[in-house]
PDB file of C-alpha atoms and ligand atoms in Angstrom:
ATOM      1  CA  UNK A   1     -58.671-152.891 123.622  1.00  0.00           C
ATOM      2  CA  UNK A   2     -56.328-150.433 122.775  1.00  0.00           C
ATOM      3  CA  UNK A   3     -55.761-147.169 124.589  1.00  0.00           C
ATOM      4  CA  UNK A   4     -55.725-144.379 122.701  1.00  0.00           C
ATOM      5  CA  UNK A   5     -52.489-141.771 122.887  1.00  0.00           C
ATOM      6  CA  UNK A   6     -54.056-138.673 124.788  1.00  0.00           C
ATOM      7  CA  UNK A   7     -57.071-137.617 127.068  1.00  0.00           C
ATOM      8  CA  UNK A   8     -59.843-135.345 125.627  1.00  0.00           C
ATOM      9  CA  UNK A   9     -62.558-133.558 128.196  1.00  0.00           C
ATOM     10  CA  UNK A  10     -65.616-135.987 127.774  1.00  0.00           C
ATOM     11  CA  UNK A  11     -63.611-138.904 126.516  1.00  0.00           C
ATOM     12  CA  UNK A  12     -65.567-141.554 126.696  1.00  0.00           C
ATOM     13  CA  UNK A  13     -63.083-144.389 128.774  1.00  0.00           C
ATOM     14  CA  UNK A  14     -65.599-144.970 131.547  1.00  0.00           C
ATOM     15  CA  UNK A  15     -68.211-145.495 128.792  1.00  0.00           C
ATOM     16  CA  UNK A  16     -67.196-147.371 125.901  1.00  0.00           C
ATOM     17  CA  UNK A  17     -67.144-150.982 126.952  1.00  0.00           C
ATOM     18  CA  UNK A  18     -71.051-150.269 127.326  1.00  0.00           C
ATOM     19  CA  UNK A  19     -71.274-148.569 124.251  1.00  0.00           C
ATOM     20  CA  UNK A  20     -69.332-150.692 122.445  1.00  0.00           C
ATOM     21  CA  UNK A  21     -71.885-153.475 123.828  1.00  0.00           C
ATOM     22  CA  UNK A  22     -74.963-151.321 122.192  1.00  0.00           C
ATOM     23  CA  UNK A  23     -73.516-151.330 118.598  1.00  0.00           C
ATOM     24  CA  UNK A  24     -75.586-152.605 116.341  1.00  0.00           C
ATOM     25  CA  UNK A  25     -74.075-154.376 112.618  1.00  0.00           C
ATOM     26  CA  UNK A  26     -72.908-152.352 110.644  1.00  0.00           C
ATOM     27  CA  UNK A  27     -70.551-152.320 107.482  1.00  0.00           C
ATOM     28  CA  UNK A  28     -69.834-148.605 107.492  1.00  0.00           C
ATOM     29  CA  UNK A  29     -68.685-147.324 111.646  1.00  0.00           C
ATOM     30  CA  UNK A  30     -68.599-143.527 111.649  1.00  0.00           C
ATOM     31  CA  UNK A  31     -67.524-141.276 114.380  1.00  0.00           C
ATOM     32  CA  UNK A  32     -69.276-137.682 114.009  1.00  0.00           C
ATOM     33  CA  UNK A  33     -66.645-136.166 116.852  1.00  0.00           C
ATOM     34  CA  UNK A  34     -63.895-138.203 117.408  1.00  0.00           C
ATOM     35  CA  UNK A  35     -61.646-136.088 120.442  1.00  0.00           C
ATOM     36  CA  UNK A  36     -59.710-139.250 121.655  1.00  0.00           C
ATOM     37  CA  UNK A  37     -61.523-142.219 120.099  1.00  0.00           C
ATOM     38  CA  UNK A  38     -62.032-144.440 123.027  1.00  0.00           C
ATOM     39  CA  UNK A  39     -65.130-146.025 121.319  1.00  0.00           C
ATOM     40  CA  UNK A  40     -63.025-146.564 117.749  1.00  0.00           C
ATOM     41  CA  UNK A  41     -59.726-147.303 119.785  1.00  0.00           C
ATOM     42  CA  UNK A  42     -62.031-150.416 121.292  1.00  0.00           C
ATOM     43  CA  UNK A  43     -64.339-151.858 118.807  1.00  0.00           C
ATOM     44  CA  UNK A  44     -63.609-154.295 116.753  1.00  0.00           C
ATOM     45  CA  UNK A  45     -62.646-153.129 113.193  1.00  0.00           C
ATOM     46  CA  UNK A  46     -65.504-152.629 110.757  1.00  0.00           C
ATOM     47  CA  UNK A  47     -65.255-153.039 106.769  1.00  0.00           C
ATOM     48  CA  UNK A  48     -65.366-149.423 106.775  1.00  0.00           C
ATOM     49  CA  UNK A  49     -64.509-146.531 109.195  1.00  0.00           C
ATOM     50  CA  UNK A  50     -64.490-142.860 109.552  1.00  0.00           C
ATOM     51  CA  UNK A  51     -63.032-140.927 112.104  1.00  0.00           C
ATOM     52  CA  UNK A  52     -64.410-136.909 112.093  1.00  0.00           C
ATOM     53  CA  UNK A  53     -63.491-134.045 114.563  1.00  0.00           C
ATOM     54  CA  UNK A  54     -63.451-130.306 113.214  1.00  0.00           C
ATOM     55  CA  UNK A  55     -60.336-129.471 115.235  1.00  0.00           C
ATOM     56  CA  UNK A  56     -57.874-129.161 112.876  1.00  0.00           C
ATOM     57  CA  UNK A  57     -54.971-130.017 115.099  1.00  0.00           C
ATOM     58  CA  UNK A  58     -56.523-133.324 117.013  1.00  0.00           C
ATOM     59  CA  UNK A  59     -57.148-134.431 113.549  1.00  0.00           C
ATOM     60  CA  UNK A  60     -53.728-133.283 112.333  1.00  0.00           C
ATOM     61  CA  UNK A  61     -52.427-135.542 115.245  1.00  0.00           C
ATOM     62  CA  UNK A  62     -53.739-139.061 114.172  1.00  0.00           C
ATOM     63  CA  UNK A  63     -53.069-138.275 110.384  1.00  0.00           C
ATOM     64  CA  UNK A  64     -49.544-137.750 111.755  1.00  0.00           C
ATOM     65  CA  UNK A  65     -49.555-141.166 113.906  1.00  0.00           C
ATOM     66  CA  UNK A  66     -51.303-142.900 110.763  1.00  0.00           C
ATOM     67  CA  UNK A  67     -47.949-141.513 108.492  1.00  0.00           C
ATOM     68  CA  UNK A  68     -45.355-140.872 110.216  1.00  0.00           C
ATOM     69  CA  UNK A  69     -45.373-142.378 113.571  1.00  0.00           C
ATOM     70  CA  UNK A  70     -41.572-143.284 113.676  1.00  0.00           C
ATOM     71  CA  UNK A  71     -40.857-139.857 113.563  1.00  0.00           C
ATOM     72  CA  UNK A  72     -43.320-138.316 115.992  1.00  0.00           C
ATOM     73  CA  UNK A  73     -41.312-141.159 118.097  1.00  0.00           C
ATOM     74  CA  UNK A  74     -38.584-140.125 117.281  1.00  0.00           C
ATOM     75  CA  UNK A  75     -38.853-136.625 118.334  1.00  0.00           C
ATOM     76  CA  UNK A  76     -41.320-137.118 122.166  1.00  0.00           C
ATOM     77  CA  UNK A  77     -37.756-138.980 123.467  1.00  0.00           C
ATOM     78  CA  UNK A  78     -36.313-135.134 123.409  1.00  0.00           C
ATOM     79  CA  UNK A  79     -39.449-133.765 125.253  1.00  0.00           C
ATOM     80  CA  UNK A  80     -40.000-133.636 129.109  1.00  0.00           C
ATOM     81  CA  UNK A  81     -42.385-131.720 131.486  1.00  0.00           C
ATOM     82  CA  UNK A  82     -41.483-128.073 131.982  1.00  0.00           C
ATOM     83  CA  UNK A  83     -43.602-124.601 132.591  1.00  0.00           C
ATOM     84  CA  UNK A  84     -41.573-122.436 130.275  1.00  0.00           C
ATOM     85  CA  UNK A  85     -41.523-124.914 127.357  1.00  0.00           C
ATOM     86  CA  UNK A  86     -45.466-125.563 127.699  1.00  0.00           C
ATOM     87  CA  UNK A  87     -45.470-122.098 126.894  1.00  0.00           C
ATOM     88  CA  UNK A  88     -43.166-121.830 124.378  1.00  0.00           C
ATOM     89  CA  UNK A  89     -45.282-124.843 122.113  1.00  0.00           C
ATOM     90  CA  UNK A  90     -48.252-122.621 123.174  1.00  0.00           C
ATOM     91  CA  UNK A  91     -47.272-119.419 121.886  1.00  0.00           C
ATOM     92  CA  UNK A  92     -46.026-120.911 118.582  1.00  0.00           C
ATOM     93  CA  UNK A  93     -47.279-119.439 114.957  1.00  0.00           C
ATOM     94  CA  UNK A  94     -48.617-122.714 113.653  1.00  0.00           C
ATOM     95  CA  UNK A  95     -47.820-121.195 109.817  1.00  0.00           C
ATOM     96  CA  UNK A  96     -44.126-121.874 110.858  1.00  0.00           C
ATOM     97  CA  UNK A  97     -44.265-125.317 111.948  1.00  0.00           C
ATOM     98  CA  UNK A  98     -43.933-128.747 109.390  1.00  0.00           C
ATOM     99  CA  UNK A  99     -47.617-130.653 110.159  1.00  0.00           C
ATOM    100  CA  UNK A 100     -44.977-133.640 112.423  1.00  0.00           C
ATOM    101  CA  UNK A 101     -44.114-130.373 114.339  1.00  0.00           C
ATOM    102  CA  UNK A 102     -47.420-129.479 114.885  1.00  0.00           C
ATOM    103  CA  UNK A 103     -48.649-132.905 116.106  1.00  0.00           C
ATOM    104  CA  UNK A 104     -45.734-133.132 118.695  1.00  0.00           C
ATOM    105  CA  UNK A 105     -46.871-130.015 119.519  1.00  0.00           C
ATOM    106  CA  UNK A 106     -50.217-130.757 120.427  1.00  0.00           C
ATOM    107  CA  UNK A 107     -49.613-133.995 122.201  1.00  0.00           C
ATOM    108  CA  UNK A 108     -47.373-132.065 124.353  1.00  0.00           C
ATOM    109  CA  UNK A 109     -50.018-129.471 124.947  1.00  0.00           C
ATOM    110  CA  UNK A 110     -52.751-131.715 125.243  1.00  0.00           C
ATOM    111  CA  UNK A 111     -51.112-134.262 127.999  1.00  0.00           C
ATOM    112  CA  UNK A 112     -49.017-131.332 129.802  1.00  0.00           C
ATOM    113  CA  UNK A 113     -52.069-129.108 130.633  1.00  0.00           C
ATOM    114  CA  UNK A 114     -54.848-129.113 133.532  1.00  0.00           C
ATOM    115  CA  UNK A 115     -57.453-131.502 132.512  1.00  0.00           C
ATOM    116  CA  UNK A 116     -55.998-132.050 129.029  1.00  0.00           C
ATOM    117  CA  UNK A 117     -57.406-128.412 127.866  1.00  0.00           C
ATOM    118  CA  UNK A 118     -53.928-126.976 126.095  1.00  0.00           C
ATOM    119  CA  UNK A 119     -55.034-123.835 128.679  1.00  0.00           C
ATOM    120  CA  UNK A 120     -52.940-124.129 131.737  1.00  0.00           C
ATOM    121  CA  UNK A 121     -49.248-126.071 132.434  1.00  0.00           C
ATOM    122  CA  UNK A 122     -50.479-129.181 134.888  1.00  0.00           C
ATOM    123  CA  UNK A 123     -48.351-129.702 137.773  1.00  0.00           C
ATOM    124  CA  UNK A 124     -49.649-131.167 141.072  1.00  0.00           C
ATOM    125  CA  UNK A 125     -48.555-131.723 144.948  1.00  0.00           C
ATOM    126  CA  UNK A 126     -49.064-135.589 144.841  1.00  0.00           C
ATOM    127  CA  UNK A 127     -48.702-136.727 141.075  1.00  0.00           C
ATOM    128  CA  UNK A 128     -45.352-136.759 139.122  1.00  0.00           C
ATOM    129  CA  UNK A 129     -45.475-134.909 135.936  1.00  0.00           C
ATOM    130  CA  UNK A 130     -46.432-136.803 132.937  1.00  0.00           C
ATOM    131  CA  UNK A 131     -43.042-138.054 131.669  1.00  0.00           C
ATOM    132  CA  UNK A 132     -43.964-139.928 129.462  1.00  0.00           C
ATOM    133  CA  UNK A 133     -45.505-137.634 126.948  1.00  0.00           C
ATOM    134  CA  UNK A 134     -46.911-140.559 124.450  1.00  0.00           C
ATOM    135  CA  UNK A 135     -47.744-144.459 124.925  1.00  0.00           C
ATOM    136  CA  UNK A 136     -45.100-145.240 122.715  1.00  0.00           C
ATOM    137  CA  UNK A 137     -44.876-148.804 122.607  1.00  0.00           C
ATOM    138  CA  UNK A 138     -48.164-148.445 121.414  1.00  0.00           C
ATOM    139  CA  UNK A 139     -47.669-146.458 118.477  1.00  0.00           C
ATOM    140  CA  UNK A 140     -47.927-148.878 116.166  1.00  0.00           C
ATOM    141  CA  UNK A 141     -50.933-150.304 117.217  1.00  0.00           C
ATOM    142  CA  UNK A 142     -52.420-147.414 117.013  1.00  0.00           C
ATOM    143  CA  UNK A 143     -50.783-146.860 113.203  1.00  0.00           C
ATOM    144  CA  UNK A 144     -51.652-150.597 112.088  1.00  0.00           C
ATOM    145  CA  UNK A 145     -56.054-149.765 113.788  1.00  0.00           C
ATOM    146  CA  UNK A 146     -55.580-146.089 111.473  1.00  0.00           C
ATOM    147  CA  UNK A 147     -54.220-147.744 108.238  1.00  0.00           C
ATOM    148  CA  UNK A 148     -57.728-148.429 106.672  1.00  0.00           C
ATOM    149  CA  UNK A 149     -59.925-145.799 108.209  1.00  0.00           C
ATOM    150  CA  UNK A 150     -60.815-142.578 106.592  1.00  0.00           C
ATOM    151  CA  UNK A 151     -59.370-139.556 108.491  1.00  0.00           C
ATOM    152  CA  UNK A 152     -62.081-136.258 107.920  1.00  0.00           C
ATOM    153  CA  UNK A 153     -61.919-132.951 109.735  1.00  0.00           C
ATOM    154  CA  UNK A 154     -65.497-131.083 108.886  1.00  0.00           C
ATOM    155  CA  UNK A 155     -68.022-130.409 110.609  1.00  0.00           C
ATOM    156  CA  UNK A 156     -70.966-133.496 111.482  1.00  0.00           C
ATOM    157  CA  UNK A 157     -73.717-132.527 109.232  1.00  0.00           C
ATOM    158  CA  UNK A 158     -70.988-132.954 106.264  1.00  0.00           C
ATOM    159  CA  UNK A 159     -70.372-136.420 107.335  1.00  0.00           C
ATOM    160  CA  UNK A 160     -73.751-137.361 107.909  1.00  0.00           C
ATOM    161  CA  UNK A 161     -74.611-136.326 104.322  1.00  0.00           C
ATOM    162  CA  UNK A 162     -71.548-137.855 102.588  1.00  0.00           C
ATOM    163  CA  UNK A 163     -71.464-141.531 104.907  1.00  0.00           C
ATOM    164  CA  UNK A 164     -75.390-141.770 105.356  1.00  0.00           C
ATOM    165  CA  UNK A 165     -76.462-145.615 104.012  1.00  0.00           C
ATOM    166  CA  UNK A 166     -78.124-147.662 105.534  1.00  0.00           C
ATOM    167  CA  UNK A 167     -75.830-150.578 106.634  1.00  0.00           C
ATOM    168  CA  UNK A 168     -73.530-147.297 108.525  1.00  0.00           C
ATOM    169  CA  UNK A 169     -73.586-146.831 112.304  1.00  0.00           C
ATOM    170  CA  UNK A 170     -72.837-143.153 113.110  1.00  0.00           C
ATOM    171  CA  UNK A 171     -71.157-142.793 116.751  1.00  0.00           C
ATOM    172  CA  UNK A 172     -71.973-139.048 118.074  1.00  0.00           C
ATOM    173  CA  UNK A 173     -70.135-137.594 121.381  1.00  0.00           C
ATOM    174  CA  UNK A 174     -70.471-134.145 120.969  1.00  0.00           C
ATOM    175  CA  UNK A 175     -69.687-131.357 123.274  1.00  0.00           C
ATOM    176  CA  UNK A 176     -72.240-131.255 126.333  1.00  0.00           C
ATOM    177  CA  UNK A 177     -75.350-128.935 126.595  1.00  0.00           C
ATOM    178  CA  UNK A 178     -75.203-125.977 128.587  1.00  0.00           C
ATOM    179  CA  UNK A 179     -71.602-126.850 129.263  1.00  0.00           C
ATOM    180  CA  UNK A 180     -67.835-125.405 128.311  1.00  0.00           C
ATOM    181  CA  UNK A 181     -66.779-126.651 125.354  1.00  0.00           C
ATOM    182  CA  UNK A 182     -63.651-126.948 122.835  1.00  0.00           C
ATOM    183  CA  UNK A 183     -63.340-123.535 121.029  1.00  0.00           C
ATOM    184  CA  UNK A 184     -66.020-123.337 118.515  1.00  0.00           C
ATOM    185  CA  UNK A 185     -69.347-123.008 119.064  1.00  0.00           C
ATOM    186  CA  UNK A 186     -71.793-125.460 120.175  1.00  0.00           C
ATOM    187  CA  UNK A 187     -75.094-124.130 121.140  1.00  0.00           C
ATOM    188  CA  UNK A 188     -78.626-124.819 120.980  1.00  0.00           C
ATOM    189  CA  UNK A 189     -78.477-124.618 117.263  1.00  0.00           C
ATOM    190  CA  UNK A 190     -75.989-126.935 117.110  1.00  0.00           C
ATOM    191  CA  UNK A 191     -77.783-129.303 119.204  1.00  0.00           C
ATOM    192  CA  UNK A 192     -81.209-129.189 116.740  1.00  0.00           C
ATOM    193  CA  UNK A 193     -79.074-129.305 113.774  1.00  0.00           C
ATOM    194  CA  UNK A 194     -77.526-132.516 115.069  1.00  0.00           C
ATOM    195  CA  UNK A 195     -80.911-134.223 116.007  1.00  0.00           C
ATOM    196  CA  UNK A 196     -82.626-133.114 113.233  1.00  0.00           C
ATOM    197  CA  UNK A 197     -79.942-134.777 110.831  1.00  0.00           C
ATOM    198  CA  UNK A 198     -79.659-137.939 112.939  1.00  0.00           C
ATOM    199  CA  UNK A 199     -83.687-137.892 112.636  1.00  0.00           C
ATOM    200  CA  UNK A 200     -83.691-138.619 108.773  1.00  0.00           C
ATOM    201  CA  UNK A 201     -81.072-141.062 108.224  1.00  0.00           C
ATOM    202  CA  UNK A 202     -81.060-143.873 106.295  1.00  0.00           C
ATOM    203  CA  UNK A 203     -78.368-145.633 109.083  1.00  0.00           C
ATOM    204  CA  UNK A 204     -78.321-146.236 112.578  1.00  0.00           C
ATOM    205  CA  UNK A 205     -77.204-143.708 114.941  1.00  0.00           C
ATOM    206  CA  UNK A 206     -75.855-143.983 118.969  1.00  0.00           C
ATOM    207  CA  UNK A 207     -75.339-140.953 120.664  1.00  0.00           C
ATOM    208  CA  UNK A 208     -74.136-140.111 123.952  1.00  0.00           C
ATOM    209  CA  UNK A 209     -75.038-136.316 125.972  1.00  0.00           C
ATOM    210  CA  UNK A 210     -75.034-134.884 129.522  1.00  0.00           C
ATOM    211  CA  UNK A 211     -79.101-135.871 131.349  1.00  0.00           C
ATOM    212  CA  UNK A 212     -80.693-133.272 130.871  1.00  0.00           C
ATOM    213  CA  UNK A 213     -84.817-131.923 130.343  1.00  0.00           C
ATOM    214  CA  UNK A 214     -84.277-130.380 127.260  1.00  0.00           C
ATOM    215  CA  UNK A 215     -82.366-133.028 125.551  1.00  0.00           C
ATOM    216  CA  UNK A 216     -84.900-135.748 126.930  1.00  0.00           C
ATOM    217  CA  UNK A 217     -87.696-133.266 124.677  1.00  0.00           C
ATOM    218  CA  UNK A 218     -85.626-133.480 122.089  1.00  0.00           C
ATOM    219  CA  UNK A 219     -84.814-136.928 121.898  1.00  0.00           C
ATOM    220  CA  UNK A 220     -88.263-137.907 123.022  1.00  0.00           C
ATOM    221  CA  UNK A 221     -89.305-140.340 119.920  1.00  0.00           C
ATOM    222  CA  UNK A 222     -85.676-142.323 120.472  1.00  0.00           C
ATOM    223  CA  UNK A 223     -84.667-144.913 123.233  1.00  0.00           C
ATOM    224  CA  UNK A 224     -83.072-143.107 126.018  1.00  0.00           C
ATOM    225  CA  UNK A 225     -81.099-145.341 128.333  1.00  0.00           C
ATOM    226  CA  UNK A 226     -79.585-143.287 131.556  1.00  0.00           C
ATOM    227  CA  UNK A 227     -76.403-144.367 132.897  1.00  0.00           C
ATOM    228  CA  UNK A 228     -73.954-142.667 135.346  1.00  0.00           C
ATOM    229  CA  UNK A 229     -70.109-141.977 134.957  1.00  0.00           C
ATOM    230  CA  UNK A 230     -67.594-140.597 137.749  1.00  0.00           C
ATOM    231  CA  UNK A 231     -66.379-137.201 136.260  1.00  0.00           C
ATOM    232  CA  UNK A 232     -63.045-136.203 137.488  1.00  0.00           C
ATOM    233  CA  UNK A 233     -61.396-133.010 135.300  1.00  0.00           C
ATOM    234  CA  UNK A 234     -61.707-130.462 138.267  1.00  0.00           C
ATOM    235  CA  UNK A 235     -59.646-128.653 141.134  1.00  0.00           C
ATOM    236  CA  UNK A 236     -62.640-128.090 142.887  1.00  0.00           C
ATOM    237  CA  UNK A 237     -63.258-131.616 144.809  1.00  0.00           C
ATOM    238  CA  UNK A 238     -67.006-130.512 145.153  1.00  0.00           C
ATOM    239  CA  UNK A 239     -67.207-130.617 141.495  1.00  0.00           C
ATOM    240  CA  UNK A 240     -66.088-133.992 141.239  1.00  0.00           C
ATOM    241  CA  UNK A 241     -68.913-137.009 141.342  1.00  0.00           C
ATOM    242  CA  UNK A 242     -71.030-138.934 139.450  1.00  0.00           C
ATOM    243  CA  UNK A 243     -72.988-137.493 136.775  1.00  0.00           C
ATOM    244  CA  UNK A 244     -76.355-138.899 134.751  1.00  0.00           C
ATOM    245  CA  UNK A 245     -75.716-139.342 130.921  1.00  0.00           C
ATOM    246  CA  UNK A 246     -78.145-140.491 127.744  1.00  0.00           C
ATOM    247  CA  UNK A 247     -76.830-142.935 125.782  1.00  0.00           C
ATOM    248  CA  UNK A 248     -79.816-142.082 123.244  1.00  0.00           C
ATOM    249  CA  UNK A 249     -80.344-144.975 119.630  1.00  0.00           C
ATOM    250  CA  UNK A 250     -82.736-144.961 116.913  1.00  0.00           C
ATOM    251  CA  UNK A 251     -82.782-148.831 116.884  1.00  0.00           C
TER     252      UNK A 251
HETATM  253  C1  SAM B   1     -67.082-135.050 123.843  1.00  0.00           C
HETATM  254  S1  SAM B   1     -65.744-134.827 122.731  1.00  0.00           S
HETATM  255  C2  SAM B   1     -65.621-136.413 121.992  1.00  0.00           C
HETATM  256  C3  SAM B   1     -64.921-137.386 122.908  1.00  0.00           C
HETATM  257  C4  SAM B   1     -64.631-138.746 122.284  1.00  0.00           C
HETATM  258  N1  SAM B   1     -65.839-139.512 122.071  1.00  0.00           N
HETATM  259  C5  SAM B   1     -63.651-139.516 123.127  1.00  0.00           C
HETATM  260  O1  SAM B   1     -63.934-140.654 123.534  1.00  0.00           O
HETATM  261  O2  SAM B   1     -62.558-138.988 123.404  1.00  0.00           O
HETATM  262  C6  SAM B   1     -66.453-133.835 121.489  1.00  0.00           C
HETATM  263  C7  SAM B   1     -65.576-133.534 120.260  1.00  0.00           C
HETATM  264  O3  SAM B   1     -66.399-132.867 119.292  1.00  0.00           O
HETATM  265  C8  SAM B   1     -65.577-132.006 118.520  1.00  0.00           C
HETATM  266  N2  SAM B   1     -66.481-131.059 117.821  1.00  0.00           N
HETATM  267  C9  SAM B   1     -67.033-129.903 118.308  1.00  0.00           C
HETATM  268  N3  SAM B   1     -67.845-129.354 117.379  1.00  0.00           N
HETATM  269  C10 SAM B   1     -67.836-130.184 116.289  1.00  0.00           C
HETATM  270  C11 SAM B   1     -68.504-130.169 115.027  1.00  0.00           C
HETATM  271  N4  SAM B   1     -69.329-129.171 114.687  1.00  0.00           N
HETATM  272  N5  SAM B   1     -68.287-131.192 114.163  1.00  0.00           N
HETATM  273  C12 SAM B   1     -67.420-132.193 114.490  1.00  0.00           C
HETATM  274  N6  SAM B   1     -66.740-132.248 115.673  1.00  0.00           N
HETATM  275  C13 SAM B   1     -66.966-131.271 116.573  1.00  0.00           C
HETATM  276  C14 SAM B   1     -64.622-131.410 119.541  1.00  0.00           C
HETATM  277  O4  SAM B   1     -63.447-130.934 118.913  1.00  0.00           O
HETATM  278  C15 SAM B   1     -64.384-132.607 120.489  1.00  0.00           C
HETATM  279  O5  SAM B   1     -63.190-133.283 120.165  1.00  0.00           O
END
């Protein structure tokens, strides 16, 4: 299984190896919101596979690692931890920057912040700082597993239109209910959109979400499975515990 190159909040690495497990067959894999890709980074390859996420930068990333990987390389051996450069990448105009520059950019962000946000420079009283920016010795792992998969950066109910068959398997993670999310907006509307697209496809759809009443009214004509995950991405220990999640299938 291979580990994919940063953190996301919500990243599913305590979940996959039972999601992977649920998969059904499938010729066509898609994932609706792809943030790190543990599920993708741990399956098996399908004939087919999408990866989607409408952040323009995380997608930027793995087109980057899928094209020029030796470069991106090349260039995280220059780059150590440090306040004032964290702030430097994160006050950059993005207009000025080649797209390589932008991905090093946003690894650097994304693995020197607090809870992998881009927000807030990470330090800590009892963990050295993240040195090494990037995996690299898996790079090209990672490059060879992105070679035949189709990179797309819109937003789910495009890719649900254009990849709907109905030998595909569409993975959804997105952004919690009720909960922060990643800098564009995912409400309630959202949310129905999503259910009523996944409600009237031709393929199969598994999709994982925070426990929750609402959701469980939504969802109520699926199969709802409840499983709990540790949750870790906070200062305040009190926050910190397990919490219930859906894994929710039309099959
Ligand atoms: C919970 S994370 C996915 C985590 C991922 N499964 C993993 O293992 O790392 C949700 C992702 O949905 C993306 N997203 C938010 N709104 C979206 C939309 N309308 N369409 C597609 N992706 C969206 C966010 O950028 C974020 O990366």
């Amino acid at each position: 299984m291979l580990k994919p190159p940063i953190n996301r909040m919500g990243g599913k690495s305590k979940l996959r190896k039972t999601i992977i497990n649920m998969l059904p067959d499938h010729v066509c894999y898609v994932e609706l919101f792809f943030g790190a890709g543990w599920v993708y980074f741990g399956k098996d390859p399908a004939k087919v596979e999408v990866i989607n996420d409408i952040d323009k930068e995380l997608i930027n990333l793995f087109r980057m690692i899928k094209y020029h990987a030796p470069e991106i390389k090349r260039m995280l051996q220059y780059e150590f931890s440090d306040r004032d450069i964290f702030e430097e990448y994160k006050n950059y105009s993005l207009e000025n920057l080649t797209e390589i520059n932008r991905a090093v950019r946003f690894l650097y962000l994304i693995t020197q912040s607090f809870g992998s946000k881009c927000g807030n420079y990470g330090y800590g009283t009892n963990a050295v700082p993240k040195q090494q920016i990037f995996h690299t010795e898996t790079l090209n792992d990672l490059k060879e597993r992105l070679k035949n998969t189709y990179v797309e950066n819109l937003s789910f109910e495009k890719i649900i239109d254009k990849y709907d068959r109905e030998y595909t398997c569409f993975f959804a993670d997105p952004p919690y209910f009720e909960t922060a999310g990643y800098g564009n907006e995912f409400g309630e509307k959202e949310h129905l959109l999503l259910r009523d697209k996944l409600s009237n496809i031709e393929g199969k759809f598994i999709l994982t979400i925070n426990d929750n009443l609402q959701v469980r009214e939504w969802y109520k004509d699926f199969n709802l499975k409840e499983v709990e995950v540790n949750y870790s991405v906070s200062r305040n220990e009190k926050a910190r515990g397990k919490y219930k999640e859906l894994i929710i299938t039309n099959y």
